CSV table of C-alpha atoms in Angstrom, one decimal:
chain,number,residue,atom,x,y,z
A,29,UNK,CA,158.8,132.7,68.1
A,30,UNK,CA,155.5,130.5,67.4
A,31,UNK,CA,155.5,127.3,65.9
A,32,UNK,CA,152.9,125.0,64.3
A,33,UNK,CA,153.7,121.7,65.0
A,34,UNK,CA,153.3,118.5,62.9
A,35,UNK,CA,152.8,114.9,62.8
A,36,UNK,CA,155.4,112.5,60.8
A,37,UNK,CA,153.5,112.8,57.5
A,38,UNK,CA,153.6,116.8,57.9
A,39,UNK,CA,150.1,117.0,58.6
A,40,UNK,CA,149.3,120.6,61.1
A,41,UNK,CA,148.6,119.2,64.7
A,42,UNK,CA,145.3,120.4,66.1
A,43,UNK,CA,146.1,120.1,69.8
A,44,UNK,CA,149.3,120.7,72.0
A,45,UNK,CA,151.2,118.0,74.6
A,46,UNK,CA,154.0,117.4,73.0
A,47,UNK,CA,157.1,118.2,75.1
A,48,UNK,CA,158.5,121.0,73.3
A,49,UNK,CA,161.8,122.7,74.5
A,50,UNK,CA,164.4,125.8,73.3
A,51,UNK,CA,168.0,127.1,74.1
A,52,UNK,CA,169.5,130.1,73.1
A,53,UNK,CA,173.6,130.5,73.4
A,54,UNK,CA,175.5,133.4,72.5
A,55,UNK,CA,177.5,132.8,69.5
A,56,UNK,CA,181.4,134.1,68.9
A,57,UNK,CA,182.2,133.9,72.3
A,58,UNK,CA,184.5,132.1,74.8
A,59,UNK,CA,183.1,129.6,77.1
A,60,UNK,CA,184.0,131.4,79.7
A,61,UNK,CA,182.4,134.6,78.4
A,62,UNK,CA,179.5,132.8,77.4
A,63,UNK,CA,178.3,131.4,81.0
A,64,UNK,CA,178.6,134.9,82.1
A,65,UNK,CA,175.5,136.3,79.8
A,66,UNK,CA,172.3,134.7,80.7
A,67,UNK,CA,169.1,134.1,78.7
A,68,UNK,CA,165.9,133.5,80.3
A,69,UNK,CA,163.7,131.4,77.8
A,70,UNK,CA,159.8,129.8,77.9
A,71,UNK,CA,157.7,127.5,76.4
A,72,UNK,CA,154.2,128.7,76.6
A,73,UNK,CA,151.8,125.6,74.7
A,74,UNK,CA,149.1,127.2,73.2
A,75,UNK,CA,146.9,123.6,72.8
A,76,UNK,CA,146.2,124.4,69.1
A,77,UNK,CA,149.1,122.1,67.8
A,78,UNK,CA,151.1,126.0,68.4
A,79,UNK,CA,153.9,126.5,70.5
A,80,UNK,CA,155.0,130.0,71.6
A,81,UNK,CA,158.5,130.8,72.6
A,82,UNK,CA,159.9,133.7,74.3
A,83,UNK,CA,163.6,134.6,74.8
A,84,UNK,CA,164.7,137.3,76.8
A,85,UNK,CA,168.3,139.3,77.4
A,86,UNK,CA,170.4,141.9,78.6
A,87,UNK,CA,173.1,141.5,76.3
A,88,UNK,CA,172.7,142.0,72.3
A,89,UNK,CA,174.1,139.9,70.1
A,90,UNK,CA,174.5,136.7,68.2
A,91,UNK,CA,172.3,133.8,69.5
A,92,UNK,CA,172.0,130.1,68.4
A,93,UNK,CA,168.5,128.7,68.9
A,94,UNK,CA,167.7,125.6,69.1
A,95,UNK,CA,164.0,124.0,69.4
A,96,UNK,CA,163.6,120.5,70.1
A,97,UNK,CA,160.1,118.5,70.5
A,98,UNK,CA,160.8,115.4,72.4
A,99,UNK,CA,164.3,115.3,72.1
A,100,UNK,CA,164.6,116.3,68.4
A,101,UNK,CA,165.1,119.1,66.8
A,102,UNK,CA,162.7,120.4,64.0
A,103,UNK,CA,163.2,121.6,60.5
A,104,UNK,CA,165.6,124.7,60.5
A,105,UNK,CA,167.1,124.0,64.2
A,106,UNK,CA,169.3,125.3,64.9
A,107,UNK,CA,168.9,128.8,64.0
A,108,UNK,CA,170.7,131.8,64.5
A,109,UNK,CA,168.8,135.1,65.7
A,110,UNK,CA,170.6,138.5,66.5
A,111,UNK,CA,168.9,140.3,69.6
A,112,UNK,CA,169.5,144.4,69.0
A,113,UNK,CA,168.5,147.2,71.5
A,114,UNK,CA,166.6,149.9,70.0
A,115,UNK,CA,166.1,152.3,73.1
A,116,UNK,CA,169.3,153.6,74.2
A,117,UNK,CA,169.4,155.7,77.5
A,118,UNK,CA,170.9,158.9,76.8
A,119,UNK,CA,172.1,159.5,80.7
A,120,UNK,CA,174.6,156.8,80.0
A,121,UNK,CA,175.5,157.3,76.0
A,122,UNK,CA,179.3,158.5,75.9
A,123,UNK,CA,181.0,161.5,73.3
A,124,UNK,CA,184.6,160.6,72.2
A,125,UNK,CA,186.7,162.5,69.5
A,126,UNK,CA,189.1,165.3,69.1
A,127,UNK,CA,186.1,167.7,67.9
A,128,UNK,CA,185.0,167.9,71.8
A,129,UNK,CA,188.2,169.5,73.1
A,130,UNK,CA,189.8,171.5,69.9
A,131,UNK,CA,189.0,172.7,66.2
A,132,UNK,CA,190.4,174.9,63.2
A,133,UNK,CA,188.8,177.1,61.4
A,134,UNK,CA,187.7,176.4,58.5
A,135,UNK,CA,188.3,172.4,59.0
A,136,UNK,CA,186.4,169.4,59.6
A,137,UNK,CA,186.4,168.6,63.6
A,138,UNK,CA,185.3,165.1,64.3
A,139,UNK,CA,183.8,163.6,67.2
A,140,UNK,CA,181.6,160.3,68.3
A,141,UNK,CA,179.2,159.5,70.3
A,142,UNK,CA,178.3,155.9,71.7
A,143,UNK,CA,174.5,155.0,72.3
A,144,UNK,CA,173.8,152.2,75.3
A,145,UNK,CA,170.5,150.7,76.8
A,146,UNK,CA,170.1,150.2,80.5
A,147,UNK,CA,172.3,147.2,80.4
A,148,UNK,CA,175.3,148.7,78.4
A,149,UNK,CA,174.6,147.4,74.5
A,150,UNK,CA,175.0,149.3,72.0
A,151,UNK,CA,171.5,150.5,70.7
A,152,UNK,CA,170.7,152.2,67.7
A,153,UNK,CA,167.1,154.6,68.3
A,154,UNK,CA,164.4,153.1,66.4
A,155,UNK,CA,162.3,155.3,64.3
A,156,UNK,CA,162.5,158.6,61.5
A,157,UNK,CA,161.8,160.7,64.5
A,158,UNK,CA,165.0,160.5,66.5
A,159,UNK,CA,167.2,164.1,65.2
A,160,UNK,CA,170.6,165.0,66.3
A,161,UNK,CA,171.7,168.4,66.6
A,162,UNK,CA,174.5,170.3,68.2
A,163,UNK,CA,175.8,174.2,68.1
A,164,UNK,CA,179.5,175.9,68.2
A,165,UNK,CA,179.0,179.3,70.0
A,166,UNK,CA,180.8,181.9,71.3
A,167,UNK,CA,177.6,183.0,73.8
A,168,UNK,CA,179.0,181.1,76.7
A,169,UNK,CA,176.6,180.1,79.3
A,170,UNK,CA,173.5,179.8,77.3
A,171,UNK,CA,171.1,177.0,77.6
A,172,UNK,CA,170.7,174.0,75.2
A,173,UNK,CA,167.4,175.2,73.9
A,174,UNK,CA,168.4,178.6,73.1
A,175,UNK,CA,171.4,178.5,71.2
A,176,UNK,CA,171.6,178.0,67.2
A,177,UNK,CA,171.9,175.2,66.1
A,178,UNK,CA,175.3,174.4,63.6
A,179,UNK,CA,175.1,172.5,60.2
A,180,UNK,CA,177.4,169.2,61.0
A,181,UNK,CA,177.4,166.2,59.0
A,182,UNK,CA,176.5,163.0,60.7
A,183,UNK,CA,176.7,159.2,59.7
A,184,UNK,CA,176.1,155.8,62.1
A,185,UNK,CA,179.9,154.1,61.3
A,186,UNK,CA,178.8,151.2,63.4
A,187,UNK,CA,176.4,149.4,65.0
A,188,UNK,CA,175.5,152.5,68.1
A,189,UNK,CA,177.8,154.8,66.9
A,190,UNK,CA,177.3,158.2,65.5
A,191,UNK,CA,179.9,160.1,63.8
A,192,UNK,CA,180.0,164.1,63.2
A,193,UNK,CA,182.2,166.2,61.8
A,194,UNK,CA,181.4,169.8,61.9
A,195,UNK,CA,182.9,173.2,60.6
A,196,UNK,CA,184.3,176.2,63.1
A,197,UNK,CA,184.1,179.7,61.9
A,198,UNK,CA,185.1,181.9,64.5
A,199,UNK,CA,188.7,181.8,66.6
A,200,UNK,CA,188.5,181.3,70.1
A,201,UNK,CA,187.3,179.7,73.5
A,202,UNK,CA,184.2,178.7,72.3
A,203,UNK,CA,181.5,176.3,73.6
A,204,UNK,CA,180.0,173.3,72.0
A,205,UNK,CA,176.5,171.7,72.4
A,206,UNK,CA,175.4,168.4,71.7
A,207,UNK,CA,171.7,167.0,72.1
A,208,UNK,CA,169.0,164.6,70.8
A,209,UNK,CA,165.5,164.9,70.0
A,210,UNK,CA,164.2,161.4,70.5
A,211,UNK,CA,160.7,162.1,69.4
A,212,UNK,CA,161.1,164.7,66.7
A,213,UNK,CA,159.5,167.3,69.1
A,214,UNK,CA,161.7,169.8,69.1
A,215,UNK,CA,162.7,168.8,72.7
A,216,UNK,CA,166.5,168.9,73.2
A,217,UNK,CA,168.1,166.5,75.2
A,218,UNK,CA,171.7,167.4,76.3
A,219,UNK,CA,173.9,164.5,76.3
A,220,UNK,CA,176.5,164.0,79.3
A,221,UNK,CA,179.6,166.9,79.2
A,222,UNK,CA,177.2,168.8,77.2
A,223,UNK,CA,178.2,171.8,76.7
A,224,UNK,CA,182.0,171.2,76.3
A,225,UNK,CA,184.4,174.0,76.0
A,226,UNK,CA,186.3,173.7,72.3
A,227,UNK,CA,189.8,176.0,71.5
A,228,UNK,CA,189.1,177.3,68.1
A,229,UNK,CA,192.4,178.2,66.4
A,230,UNK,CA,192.5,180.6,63.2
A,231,UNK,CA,192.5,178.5,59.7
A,232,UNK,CA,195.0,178.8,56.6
A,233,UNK,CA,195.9,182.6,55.8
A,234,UNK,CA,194.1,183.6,52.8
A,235,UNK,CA,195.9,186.5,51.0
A,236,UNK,CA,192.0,187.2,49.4
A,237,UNK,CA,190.7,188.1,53.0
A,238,UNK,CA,193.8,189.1,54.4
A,239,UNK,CA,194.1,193.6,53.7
A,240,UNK,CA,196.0,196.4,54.2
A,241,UNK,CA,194.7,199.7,55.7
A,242,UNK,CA,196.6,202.5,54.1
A,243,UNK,CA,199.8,204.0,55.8
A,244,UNK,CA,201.3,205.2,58.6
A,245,UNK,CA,204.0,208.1,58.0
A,246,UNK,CA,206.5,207.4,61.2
A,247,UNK,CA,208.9,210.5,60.8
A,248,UNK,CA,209.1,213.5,59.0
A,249,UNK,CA,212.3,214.6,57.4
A,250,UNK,CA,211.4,218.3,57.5
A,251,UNK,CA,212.1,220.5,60.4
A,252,UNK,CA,208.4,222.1,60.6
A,253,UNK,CA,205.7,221.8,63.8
A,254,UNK,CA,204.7,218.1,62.4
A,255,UNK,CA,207.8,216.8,62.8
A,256,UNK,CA,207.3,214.2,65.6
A,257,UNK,CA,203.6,213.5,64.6
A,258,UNK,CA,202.6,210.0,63.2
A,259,UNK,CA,199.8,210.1,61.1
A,260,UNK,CA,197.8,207.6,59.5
A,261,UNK,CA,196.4,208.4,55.8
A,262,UNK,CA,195.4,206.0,52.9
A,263,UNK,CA,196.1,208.7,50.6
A,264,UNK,CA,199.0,211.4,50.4
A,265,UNK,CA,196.8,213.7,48.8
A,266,UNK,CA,196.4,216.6,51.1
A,267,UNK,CA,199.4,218.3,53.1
A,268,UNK,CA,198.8,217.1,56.4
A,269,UNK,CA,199.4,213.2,54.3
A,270,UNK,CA,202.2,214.1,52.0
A,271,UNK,CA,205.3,211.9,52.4
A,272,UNK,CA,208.8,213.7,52.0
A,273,UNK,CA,211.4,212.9,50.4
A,274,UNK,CA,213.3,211.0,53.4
A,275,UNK,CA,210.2,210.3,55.2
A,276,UNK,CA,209.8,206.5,56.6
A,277,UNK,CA,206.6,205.2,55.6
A,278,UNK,CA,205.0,202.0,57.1
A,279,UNK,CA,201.9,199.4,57.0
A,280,UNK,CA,200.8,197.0,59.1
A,281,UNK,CA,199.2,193.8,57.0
A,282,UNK,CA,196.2,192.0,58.8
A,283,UNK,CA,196.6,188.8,58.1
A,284,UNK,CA,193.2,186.5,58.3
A,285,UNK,CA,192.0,183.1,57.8
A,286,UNK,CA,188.7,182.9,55.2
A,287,UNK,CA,186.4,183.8,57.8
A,288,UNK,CA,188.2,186.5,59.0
A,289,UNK,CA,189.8,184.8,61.9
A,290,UNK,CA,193.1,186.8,62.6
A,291,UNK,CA,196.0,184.7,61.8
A,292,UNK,CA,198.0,183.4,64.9
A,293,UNK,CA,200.7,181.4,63.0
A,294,UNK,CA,202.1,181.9,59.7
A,295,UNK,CA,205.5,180.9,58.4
A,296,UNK,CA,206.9,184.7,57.8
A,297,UNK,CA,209.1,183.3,54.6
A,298,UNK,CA,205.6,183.0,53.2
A,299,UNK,CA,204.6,187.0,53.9
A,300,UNK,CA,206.9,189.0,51.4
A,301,UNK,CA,206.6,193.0,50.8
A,302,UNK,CA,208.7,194.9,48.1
A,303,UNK,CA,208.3,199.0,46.9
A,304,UNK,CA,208.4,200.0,42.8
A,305,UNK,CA,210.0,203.0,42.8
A,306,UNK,CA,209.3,205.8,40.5
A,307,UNK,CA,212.3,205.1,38.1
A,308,UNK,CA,211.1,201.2,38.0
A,309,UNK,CA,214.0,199.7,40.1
A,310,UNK,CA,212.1,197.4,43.3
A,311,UNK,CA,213.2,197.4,46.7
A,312,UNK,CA,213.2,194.2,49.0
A,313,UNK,CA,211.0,194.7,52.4
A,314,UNK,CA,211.6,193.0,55.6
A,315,UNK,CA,208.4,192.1,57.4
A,316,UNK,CA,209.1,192.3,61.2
A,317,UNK,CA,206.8,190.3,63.5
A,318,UNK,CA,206.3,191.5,67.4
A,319,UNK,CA,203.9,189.9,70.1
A,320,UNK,CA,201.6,191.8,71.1
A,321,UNK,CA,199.5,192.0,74.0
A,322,UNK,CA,195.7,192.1,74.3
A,323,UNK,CA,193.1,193.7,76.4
A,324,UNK,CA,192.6,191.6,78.9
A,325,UNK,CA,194.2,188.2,78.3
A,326,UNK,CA,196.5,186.6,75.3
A,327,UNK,CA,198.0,187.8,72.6
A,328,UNK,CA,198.3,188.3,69.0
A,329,UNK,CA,201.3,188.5,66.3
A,330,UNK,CA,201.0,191.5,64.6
A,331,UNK,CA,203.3,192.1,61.2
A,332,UNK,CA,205.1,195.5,60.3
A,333,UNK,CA,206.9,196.8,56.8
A,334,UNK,CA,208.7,200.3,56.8
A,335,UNK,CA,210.4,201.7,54.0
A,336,UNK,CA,212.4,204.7,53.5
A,337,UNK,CA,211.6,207.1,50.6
A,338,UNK,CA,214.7,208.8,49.0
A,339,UNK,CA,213.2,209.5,45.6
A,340,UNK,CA,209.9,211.6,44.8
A,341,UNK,CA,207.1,210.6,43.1
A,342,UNK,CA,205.1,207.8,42.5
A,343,UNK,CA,206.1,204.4,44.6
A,344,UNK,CA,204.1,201.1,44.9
A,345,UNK,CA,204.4,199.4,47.6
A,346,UNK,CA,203.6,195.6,47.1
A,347,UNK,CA,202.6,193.3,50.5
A,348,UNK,CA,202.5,189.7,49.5
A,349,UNK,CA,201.0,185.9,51.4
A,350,UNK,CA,202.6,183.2,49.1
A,351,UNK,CA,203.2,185.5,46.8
A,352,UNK,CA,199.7,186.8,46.2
């Protein structure tokens, strides 16, 4: 802070002398608080009828300054200033938010991350050049540079703080990288956790994206060599796919979030399957659900509907998620 001092009739001195002093107090806080957080401060007299002041902290914040030349203050003193940091130390910035740990398909996973300085303020990077980026992938164990990066939105919510929400596609154990470019280089700079491993569970069931794969035929009624075979056809049109009369007919619905995610909880009163028979009357399906286990670790719920035919001709068979 420089100031040009002046005589009593407001006339610009031309030469220094006068004893000219400055404090700076944090504002807003206790006493107690207040004795803790020291600023150094210096009078440097430039002997032009100038006087340059210097105030240096470790703690941002609120100041009240005060100048006084000998023993009063000058127009405008006291004064309030606000000291920000600008050049936060990444080693030492901190990621907070449910977004770190788990996500859902399809749904907006938050997280936050905290920028500090050296001394522990909250600092917001100075300049257009500083980019965030970060990356949801299912490539475990690749480095920071050489993973893609993930559309996310991002906002500063408060002074140091930078909020993202991003959106999952794919299910799983996935991992989740976070980094800064301070310089707009292109050079990533991993914050601390970095990468952290994120449960991705499968969205909403959509009955659009959700399918079924033709038939199984579980049992012949017929005496003949096919008896016990099960065979799988989307079509009865040829004789090793016709369905007799008495024959138990089954499907197994895949049911998938929007991106294809197979669905590991649904409310079963929501996935409904009836049969038009040939002489218009419907039929009422059950849908079983069964665990089942996968190759190599976890399982999945898989769904089953089996009906069996007593009329010939032509049936429809409806499968139905809310009803669509």
């Amino acid at each position: 802070l420089i100031m040009h001092s002046s005589d009593q009739m407001g006339n610009a001195c031309t030469e220094g002398g006068a004893i000219v002093k400055t404090t700076c107090v944090p504002l807003g806080l206790s006493e107690e608080q207040a004795w803790e957080i020291k600023v150094l401060t210096e009078v440097e007299d430039l002997y032009d009828g100038r006087y340059r002041m210097r105030y240096r902290s470790k703690n941002s914040g609120a100041y009240q300054v005060e100048v006084t030349i000998n023993g009063e203050p000058v127009n405008g003193s006291p004064c309030t200033m606000k000291l920000v940091s600008s050049t936060p130390l990444l080693q030492k910035s901190s990621l907070d938010g449910p977004g770190l740990k788990v996500a859902v398909a399809g749904e907006r996973a938050p997280f936050s991350i905290r920028f500090v300085d050296q001394f522990g303020n909250l600092a917001n990077p100075a300049g257009t050049a500083f980019k965030m980026g970060m990356a949801v992938t299912s490539e475990l164990h690749k480095k920071v540079q050489d993973v893609k990066e993930t559309a996310f939105e991002g906002v500063w919510s408060a002074e140091g703080t930078y909020q993202i929400h991003y959106i999952a596609q794919v299910a799983g154990n996935l991992e989740l990288h976070v980094w800064c470019d301070l310089n707009g280089k292109g050079e990533r700079m991993a914050f601390p956790g970095s990468p952290f491993s994120v449960s991705v569970s499968a969205g909403t069931p959509s009955a659009s994206a959700s399918r079924v794969d033709g038939w199984t035929l579980e049992k012949r009624a017929s005496t003949d060599k096919n008896n016990n075979l099960n065979k799988k056809k989307s079509s009865g049109e040829d004789d090793a796919g016709k369905i007799i009369a008495g024959d138990t007919v089954g499907v197994r619905p895949l049911i998938v979030d929007s991106f294809q995610n197979p669905a590991s909880k649904i409310n079963v009163d929501t996935l409904t399957a009836k049969v038009v028979r040939p002489n218009g009357s419907e039929v009422v399906l059950a849908v079983q659900q069964e665990v089942r286990q996968m190759k190599g670790s976890g399982s999945e719920m898989v769904y089953g509907v089996r009906y069996e035919t007593s009329l010939s001709g032509k049936h429809a068979m409806h499968v139905m998620l809310g009803g669509v």
